PDB file of C-alpha atoms and ligand atoms in Angstrom:
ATOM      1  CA  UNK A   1      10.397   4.970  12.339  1.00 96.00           C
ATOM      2  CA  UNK A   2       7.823   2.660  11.516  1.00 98.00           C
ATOM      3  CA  UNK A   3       9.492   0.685   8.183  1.00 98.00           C
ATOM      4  CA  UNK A   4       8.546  -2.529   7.064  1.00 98.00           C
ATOM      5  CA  UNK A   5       7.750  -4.287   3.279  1.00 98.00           C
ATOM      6  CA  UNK A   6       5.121  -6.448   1.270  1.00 98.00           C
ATOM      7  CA  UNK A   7       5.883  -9.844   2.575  1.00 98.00           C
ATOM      8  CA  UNK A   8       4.114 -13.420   1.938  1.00 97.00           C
ATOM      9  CA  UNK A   9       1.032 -15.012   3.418  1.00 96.00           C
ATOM     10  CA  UNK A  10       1.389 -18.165   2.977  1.00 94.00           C
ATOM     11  CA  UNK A  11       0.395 -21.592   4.709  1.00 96.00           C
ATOM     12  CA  UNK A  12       0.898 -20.012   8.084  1.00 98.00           C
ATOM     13  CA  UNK A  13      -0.381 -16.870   7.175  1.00 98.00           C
ATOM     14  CA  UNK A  14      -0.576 -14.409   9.366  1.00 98.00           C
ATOM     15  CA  UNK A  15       2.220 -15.609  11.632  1.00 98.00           C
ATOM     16  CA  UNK A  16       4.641 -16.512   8.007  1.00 98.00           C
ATOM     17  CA  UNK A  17       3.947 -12.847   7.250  1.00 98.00           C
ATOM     18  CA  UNK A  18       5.230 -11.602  10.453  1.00 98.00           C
ATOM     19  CA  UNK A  19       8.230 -14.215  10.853  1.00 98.00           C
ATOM     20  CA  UNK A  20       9.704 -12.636   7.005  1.00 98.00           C
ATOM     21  CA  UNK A  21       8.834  -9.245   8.418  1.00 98.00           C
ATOM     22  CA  UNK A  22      11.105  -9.926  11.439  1.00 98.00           C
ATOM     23  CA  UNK A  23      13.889 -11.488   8.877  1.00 98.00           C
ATOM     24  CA  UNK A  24      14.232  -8.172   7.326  1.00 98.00           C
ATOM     25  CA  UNK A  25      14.541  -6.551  10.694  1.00 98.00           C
ATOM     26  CA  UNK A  26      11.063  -5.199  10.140  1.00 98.00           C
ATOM     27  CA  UNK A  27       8.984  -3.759  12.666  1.00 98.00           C
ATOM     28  CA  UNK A  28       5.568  -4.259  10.364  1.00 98.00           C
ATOM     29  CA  UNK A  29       4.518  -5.234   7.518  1.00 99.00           C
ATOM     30  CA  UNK A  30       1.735  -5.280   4.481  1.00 98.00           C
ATOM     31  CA  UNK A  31       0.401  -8.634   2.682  1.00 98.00           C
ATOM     32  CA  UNK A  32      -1.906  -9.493   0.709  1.00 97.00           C
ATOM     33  CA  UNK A  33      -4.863 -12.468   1.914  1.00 96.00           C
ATOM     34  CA  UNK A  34      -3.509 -14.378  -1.312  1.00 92.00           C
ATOM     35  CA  UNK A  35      -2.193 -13.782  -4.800  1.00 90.00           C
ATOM     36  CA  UNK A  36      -2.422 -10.115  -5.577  1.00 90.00           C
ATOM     37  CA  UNK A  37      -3.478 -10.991  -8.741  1.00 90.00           C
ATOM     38  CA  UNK A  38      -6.695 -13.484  -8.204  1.00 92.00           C
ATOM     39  CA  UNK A  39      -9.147 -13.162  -5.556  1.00 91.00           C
ATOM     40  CA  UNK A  40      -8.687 -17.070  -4.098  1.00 92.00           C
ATOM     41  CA  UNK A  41      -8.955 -16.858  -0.675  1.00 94.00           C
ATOM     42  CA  UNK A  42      -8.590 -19.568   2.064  1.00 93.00           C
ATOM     43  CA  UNK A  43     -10.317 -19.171   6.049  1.00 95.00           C
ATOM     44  CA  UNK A  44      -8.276 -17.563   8.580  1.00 97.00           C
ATOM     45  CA  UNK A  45      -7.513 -19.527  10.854  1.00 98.00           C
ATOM     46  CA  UNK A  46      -7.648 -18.505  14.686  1.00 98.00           C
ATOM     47  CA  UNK A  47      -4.674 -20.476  16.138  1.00 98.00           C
ATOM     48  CA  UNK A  48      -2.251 -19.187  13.171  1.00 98.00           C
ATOM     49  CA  UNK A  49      -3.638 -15.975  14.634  1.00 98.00           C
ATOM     50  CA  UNK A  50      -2.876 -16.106  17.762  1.00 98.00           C
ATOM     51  CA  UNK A  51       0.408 -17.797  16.992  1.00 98.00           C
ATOM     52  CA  UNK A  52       1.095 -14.827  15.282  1.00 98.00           C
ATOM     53  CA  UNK A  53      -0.103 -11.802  17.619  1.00 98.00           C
ATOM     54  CA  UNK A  54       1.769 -13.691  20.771  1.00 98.00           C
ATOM     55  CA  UNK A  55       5.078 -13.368  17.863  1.00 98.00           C
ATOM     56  CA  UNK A  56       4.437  -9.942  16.866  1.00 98.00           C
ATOM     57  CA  UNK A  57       4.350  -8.954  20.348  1.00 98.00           C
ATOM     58  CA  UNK A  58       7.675 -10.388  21.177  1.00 98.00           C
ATOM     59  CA  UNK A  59       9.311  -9.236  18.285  1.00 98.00           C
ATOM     60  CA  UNK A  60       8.295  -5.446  18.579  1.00 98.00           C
ATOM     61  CA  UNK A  61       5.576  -5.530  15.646  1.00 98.00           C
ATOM     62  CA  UNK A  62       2.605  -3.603  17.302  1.00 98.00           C
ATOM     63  CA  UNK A  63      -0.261  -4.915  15.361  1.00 98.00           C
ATOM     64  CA  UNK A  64      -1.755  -1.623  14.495  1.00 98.00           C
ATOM     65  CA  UNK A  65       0.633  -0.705  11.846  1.00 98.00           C
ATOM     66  CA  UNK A  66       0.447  -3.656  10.388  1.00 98.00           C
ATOM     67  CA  UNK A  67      -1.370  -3.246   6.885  1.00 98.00           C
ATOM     68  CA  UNK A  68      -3.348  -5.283   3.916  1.00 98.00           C
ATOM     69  CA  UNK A  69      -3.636  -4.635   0.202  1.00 98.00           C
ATOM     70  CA  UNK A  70      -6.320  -5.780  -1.587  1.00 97.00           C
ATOM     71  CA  UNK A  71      -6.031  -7.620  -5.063  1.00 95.00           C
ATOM     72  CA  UNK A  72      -5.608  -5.869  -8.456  1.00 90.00           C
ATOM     73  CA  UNK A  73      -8.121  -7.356 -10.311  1.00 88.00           C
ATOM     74  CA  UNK A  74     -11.162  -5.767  -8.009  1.00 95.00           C
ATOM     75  CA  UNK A  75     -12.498  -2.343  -9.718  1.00 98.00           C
ATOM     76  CA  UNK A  76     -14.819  -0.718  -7.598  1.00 98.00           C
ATOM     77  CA  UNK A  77     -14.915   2.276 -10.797  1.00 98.00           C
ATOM     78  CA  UNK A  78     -17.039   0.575 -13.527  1.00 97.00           C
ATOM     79  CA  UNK A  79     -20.976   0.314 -12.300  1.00 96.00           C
ATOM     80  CA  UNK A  80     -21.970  -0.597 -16.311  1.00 96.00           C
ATOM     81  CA  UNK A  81     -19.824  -3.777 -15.790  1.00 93.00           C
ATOM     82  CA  UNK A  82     -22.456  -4.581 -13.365  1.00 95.00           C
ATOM     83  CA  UNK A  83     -21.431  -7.985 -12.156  1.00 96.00           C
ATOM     84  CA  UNK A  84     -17.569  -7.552 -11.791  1.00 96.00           C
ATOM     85  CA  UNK A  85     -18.593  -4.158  -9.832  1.00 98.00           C
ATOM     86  CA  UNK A  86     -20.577  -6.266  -7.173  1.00 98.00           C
ATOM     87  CA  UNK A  87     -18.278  -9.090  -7.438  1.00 97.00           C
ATOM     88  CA  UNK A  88     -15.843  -6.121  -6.223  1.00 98.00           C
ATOM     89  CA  UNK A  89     -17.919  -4.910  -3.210  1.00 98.00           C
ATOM     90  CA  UNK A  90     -18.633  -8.392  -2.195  1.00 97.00           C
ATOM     91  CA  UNK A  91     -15.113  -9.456  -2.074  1.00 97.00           C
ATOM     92  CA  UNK A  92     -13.868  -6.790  -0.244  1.00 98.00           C
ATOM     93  CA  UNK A  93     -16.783  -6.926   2.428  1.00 98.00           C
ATOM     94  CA  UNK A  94     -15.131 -10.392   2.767  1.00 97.00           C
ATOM     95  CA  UNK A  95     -12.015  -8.959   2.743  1.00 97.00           C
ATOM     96  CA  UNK A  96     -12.504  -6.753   5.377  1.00 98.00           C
ATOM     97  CA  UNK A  97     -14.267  -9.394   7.426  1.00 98.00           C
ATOM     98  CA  UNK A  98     -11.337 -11.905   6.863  1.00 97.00           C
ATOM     99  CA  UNK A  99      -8.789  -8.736   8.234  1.00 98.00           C
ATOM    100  CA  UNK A 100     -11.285  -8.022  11.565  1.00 98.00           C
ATOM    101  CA  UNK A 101     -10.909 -11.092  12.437  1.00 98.00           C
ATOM    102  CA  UNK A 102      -7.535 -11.189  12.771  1.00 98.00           C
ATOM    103  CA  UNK A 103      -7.283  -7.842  13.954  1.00 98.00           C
ATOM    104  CA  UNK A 104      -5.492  -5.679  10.940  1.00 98.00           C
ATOM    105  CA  UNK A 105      -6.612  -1.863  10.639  1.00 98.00           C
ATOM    106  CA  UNK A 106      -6.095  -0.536   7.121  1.00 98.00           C
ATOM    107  CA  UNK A 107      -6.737  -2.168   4.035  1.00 98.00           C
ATOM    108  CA  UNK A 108      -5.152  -0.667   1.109  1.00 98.00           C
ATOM    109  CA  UNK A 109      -7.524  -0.514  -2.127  1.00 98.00           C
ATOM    110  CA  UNK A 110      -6.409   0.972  -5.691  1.00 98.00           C
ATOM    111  CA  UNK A 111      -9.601   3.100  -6.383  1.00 98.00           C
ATOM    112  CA  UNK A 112     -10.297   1.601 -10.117  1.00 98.00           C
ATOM    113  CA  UNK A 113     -10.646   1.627 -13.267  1.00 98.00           C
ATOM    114  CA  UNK A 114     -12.701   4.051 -15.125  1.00 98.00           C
ATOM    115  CA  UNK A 115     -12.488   1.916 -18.734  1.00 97.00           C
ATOM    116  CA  UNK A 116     -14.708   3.615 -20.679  1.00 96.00           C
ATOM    117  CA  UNK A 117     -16.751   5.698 -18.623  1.00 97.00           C
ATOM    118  CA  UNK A 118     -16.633   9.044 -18.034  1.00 98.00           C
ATOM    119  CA  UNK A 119     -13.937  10.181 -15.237  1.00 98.00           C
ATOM    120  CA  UNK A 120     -16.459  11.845 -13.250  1.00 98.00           C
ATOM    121  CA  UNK A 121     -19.262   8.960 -12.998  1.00 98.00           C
ATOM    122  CA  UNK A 122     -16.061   6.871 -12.139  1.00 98.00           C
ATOM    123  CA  UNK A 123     -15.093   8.572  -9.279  1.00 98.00           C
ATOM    124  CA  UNK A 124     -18.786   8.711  -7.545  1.00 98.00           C
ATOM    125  CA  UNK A 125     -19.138   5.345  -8.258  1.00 98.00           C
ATOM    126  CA  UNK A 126     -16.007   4.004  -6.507  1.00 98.00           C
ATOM    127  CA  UNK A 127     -17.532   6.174  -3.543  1.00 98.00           C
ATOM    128  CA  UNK A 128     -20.779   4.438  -4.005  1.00 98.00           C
ATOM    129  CA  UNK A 129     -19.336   0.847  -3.768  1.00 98.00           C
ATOM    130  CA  UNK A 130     -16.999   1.937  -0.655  1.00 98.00           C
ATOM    131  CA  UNK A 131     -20.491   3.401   0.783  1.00 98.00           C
ATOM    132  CA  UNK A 132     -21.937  -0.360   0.135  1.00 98.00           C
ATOM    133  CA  UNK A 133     -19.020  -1.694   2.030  1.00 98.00           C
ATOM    134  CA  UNK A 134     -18.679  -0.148   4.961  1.00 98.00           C
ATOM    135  CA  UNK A 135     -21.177   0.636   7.741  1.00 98.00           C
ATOM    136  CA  UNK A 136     -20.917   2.020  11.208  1.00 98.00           C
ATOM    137  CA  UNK A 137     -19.629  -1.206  12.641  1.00 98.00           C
ATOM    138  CA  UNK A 138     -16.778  -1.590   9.996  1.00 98.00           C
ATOM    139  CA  UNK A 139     -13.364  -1.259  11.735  1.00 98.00           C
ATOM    140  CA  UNK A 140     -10.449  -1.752   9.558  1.00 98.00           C
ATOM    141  CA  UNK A 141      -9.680   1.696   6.975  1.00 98.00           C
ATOM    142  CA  UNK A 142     -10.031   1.990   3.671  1.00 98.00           C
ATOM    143  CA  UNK A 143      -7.193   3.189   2.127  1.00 98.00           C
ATOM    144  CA  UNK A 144      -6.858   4.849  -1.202  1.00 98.00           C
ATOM    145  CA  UNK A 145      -3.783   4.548  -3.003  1.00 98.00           C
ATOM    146  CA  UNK A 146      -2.682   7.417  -4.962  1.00 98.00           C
ATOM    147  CA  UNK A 147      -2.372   5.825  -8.895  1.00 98.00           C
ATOM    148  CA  UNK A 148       0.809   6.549 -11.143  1.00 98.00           C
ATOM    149  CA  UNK A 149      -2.308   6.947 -14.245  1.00 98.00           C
ATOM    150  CA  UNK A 150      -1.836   4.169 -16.524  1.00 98.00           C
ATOM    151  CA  UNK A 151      -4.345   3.298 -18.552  1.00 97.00           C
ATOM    152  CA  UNK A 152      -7.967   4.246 -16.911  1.00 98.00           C
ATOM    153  CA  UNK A 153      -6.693   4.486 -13.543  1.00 98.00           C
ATOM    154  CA  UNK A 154      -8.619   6.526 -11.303  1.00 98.00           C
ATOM    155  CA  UNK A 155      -7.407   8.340  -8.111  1.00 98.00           C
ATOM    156  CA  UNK A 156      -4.740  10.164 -10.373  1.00 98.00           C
ATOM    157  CA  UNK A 157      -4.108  13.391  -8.395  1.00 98.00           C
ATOM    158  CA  UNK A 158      -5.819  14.640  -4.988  1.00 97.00           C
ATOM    159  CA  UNK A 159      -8.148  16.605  -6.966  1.00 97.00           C
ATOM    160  CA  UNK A 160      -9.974  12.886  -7.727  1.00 98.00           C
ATOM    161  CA  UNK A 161      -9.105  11.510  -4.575  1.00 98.00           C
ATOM    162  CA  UNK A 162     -11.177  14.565  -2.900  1.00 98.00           C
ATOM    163  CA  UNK A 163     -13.834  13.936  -5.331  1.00 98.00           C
ATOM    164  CA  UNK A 164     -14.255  10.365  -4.018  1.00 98.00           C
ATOM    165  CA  UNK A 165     -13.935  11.207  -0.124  1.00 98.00           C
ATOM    166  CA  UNK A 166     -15.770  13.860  -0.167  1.00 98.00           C
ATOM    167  CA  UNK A 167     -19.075  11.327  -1.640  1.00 98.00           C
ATOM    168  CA  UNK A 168     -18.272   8.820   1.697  1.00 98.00           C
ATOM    169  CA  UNK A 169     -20.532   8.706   3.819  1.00 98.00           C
ATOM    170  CA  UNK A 170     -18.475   6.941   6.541  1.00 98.00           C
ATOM    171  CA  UNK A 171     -15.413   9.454   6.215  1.00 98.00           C
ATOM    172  CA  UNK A 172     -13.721   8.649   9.302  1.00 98.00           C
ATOM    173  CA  UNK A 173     -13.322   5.163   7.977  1.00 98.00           C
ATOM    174  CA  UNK A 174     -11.581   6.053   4.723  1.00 98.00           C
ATOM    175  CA  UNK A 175      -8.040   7.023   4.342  1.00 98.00           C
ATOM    176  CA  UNK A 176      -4.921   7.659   1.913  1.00 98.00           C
ATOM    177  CA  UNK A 177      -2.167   5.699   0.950  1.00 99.00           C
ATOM    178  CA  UNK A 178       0.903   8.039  -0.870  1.00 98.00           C
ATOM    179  CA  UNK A 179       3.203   5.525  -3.249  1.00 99.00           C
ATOM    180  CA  UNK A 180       6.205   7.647  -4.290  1.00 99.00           C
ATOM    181  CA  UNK A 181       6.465   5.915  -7.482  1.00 99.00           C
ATOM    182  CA  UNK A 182       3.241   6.534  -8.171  1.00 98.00           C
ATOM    183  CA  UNK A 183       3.199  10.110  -7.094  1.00 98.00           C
ATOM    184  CA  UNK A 184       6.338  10.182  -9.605  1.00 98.00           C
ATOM    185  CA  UNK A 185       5.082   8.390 -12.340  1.00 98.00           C
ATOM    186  CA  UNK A 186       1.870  10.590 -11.986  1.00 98.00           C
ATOM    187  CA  UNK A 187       3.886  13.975 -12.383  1.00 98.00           C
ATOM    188  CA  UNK A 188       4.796  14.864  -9.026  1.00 98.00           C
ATOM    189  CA  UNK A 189       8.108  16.123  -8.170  1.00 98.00           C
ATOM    190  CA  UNK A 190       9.156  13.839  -5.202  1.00 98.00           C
ATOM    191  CA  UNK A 191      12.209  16.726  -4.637  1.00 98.00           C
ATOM    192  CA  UNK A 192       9.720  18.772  -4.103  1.00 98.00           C
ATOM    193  CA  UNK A 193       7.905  16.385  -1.762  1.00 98.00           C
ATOM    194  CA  UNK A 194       7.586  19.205   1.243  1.00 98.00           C
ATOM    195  CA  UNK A 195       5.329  21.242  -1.029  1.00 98.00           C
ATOM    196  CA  UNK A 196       2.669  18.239  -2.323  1.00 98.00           C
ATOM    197  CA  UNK A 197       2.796  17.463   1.476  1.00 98.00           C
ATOM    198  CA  UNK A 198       1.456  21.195   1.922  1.00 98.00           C
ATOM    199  CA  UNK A 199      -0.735  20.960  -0.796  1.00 98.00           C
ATOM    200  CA  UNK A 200      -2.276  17.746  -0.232  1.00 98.00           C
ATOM    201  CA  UNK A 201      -2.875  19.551   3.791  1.00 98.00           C
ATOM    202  CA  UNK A 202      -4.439  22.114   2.729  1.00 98.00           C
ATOM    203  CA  UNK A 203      -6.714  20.244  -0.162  1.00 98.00           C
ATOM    204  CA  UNK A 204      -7.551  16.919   2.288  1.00 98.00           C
ATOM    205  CA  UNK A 205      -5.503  17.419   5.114  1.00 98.00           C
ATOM    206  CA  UNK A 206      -2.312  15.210   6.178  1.00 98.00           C
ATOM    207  CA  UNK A 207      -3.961  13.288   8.977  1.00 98.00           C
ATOM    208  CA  UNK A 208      -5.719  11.050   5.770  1.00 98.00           C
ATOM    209  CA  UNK A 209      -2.628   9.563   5.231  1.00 98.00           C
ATOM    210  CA  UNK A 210      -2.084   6.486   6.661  1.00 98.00           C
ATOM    211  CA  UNK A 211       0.473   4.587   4.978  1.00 99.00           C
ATOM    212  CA  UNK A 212       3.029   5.151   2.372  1.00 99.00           C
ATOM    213  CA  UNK A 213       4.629   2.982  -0.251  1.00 98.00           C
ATOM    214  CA  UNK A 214       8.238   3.676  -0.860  1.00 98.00           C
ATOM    215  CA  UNK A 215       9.600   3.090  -4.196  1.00 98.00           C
ATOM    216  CA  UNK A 216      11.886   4.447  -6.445  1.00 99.00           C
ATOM    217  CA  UNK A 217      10.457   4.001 -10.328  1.00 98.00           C
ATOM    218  CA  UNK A 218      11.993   2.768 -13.488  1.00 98.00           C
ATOM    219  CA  UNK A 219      10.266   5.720 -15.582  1.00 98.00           C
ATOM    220  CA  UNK A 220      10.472   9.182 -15.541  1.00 98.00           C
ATOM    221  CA  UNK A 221       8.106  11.908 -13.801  1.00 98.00           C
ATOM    222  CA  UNK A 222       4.397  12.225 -15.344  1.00 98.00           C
ATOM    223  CA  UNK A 223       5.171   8.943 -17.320  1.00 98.00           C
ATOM    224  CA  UNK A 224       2.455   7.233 -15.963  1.00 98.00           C
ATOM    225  CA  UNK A 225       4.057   3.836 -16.614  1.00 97.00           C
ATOM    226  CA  UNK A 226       4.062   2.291 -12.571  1.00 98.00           C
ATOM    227  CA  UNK A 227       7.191   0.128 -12.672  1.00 98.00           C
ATOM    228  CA  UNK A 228       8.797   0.404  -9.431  1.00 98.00           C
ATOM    229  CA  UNK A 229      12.576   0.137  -9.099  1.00 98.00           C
ATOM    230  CA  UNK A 230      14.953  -0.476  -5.642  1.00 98.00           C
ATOM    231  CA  UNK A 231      15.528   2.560  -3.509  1.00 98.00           C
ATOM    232  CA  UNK A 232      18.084   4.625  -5.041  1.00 98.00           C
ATOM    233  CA  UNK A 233      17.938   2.530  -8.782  1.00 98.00           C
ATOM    234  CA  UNK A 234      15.536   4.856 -10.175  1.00 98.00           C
ATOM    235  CA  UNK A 235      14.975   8.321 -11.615  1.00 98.00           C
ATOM    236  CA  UNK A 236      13.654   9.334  -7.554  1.00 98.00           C
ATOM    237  CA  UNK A 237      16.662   8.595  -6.230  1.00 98.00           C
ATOM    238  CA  UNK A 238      17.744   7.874  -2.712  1.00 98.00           C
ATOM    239  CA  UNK A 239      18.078  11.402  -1.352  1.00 98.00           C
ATOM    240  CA  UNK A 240      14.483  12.213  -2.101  1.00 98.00           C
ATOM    241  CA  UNK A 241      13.333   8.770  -0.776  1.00 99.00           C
ATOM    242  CA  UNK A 242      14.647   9.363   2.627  1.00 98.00           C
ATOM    243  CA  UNK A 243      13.459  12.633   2.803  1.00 98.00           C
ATOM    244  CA  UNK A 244       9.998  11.391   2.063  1.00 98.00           C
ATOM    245  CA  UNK A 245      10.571   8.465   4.614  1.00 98.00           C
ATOM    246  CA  UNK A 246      12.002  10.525   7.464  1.00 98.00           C
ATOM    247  CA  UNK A 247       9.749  13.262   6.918  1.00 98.00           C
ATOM    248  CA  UNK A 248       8.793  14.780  10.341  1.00 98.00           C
ATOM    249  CA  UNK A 249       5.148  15.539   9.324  1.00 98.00           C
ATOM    250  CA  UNK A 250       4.999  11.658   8.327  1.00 98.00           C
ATOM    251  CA  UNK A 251       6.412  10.162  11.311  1.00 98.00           C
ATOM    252  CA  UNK A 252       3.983   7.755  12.686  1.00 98.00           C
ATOM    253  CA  UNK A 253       2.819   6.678   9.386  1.00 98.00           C
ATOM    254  CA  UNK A 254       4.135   2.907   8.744  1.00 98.00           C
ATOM    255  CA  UNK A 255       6.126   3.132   5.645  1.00 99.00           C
ATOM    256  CA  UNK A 256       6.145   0.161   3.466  1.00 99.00           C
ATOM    257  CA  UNK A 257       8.617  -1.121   0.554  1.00 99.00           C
ATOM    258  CA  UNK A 258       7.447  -3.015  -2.783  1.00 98.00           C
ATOM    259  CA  UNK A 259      10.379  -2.769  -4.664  1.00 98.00           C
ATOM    260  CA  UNK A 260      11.097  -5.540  -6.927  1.00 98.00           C
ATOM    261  CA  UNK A 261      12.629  -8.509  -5.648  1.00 98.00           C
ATOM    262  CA  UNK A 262      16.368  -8.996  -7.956  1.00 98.00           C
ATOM    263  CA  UNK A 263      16.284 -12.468  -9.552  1.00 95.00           C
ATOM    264  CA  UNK A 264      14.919 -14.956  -6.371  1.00 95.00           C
ATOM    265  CA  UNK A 265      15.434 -12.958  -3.549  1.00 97.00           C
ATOM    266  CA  UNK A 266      13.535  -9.579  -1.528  1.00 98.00           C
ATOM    267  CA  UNK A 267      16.126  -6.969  -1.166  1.00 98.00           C
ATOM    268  CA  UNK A 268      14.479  -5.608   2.275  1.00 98.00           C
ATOM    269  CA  UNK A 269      16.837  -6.829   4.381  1.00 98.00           C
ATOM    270  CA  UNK A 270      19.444  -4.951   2.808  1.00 98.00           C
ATOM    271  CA  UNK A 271      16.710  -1.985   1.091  1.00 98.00           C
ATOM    272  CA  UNK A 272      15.974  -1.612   5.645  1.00 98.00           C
ATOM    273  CA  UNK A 273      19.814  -1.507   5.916  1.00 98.00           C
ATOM    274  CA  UNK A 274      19.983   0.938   3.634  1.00 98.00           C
ATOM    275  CA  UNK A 275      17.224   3.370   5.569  1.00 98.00           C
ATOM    276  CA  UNK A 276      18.378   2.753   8.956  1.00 98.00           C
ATOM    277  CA  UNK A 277      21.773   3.627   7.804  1.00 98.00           C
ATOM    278  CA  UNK A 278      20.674   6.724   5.276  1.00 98.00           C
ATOM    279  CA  UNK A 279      23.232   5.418   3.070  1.00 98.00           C
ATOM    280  CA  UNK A 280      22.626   3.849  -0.497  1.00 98.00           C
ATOM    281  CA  UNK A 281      24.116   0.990  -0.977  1.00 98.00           C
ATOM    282  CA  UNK A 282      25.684   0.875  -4.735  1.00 98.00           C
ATOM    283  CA  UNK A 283      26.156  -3.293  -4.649  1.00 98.00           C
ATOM    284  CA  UNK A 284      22.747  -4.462  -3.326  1.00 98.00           C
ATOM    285  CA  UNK A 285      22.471  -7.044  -6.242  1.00 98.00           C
ATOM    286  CA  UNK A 286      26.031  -8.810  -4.897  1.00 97.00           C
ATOM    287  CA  UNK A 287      25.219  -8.286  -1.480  1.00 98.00           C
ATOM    288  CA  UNK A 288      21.841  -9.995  -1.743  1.00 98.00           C
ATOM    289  CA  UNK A 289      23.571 -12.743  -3.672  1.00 97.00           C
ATOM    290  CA  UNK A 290      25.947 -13.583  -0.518  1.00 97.00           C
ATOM    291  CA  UNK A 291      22.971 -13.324   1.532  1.00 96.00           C
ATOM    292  CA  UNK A 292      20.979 -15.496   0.470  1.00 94.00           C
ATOM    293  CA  UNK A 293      23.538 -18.073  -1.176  1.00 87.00           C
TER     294      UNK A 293
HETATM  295 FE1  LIG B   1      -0.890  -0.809  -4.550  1.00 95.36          FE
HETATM  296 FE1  LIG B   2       1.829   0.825  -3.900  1.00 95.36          FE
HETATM  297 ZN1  LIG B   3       2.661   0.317  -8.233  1.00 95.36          ZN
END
């Protein structure tokens, strides 16, 4: 099992991110460059790199699973807002350059914001901006999280995420990324999560998916709210996360926790406890408090 959470990159960057990984007995990990929510970004620097590969390797993290999420703010959807659309492209070219260099595969991207545009013309022109991005020589993957609908979001249901892949022109170099509270929030049955696996096979076909984002949510199905919740504290529950995260068809996809930290402290120690051991644990708030005290 490949399990692992959102963790910090902070002064030491790469090599901080892998060092919380490893304190949550984590074997990978997702972070974002900087603040999820602004698009400040500092160099990479080589010998934090390093520092951090020679770590990894020790420490069982295999670099390849190992995955980045761009900011929120970044909406590759709206073309008429003409300079916040190429202030998108541009940042994530940078992006992308910033994650080559220090060797990171998959980049996970929420596809947008339609606003007011029409659906349709939002969708192409999220696959127009990813076409400006990428080019033959690009080698991390785009990955297109699947959106719990709230507000404008685009990338709602496979239906729209097939209408955006199939207008790539790079298609090997664009991929999926399933968030179960998401999937929830956006109306899908995660008890039933064996037959939107069959679905989404036959519609775009399993071997897109390259990452998952477990959460449980704080709303109920087809609320389209996108409030996650800790693994077994929400209306998913922890039976139908573990079947989504031991899923055989899934198996060599890194799965990745953002569940909300409780008061000053990330539950995925104890949330990885919890998976390794299939069993929910009902006092993770106290537990987390002796942890960490
Ligand atoms: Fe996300
Ligand atoms: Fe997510
Ligand atoms: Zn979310």
């Amino acid at each position: 099992m490949i399990i692992g959470s959102h963790v910090n990159f902070g002064s030491k960057q790469l090599l901080g991110s892998a060092e919380m990984a490893v304190s949550f007995g984590a074997n990978t990990f997702m972070f974002y460059t900087g603040a999820p929510q602004n698009t400040v970004r500092k160099d990479i620097d080589e010998t934090l790199t390093k520092k951090a590969k020679e770590y990894m390797e020790h420490h069982g993290i295999d670099i390849n699973n190992v995955i980045c999420h761009a900011p929120y703010i970044i909406n590759l959807a709206n073309k008429e807002k003409e300079d916040s659309w190429n202030f998108s492209i541009s940042f994530l070219k940078n992006e992308i350059n910033r994650i080559t260099q220090m060797g990171i595969n998959y980049i996970v991207v929420h596809p947008g914001n339609a606003l007011k545009l029409d659906r349709m013309e939002a969708l192409h022109n999220i696959a127009e901006a990813i076409n400006n991005i990428i080019t033959p020589e690009t080698k991390p993957m785009i990955l297109l999280e699947t959106m719990a609908g709230k507000g404008s979001e685009c990338g709602i249901n496979m239906y729209e995420l097939k209408e955006i892949l199939d207008n790539i022109d790079l298609k090997d170099k664009v991929g999926i990324c399933l968030d179960t509270c998401h999937l929830n929030d956006s109306g899908i049955d995660i008890s039933k999560f064996d037959e939107y696996l069959k679905e989404f096979d036959n519609y775009i076909g399993l071997e897109k998916v390259k990452c998952v984002h477990v959460n449980d949510s704080k709303n109920v199905m087809g609320s389209h709210k996108d409030r996650h919740a800790n693994l077994g504290y929400g209306t998913i529950g922890f039976d139908n996360l573990i079947n989504v995260i031991y899923n055989p068809k899934l198996k060599d996809v890194p799965k990745i926790l953002e569940t909300p930290w409780i008061g000053e402290y990330p539950p995925y120690k104890l949330e990885i406890d919890m998976i390794k051991n299939k069993k929910f644990n009902p006092n993770l708030e106290q537990e987390l408090m002796d942890l960490y005290k």
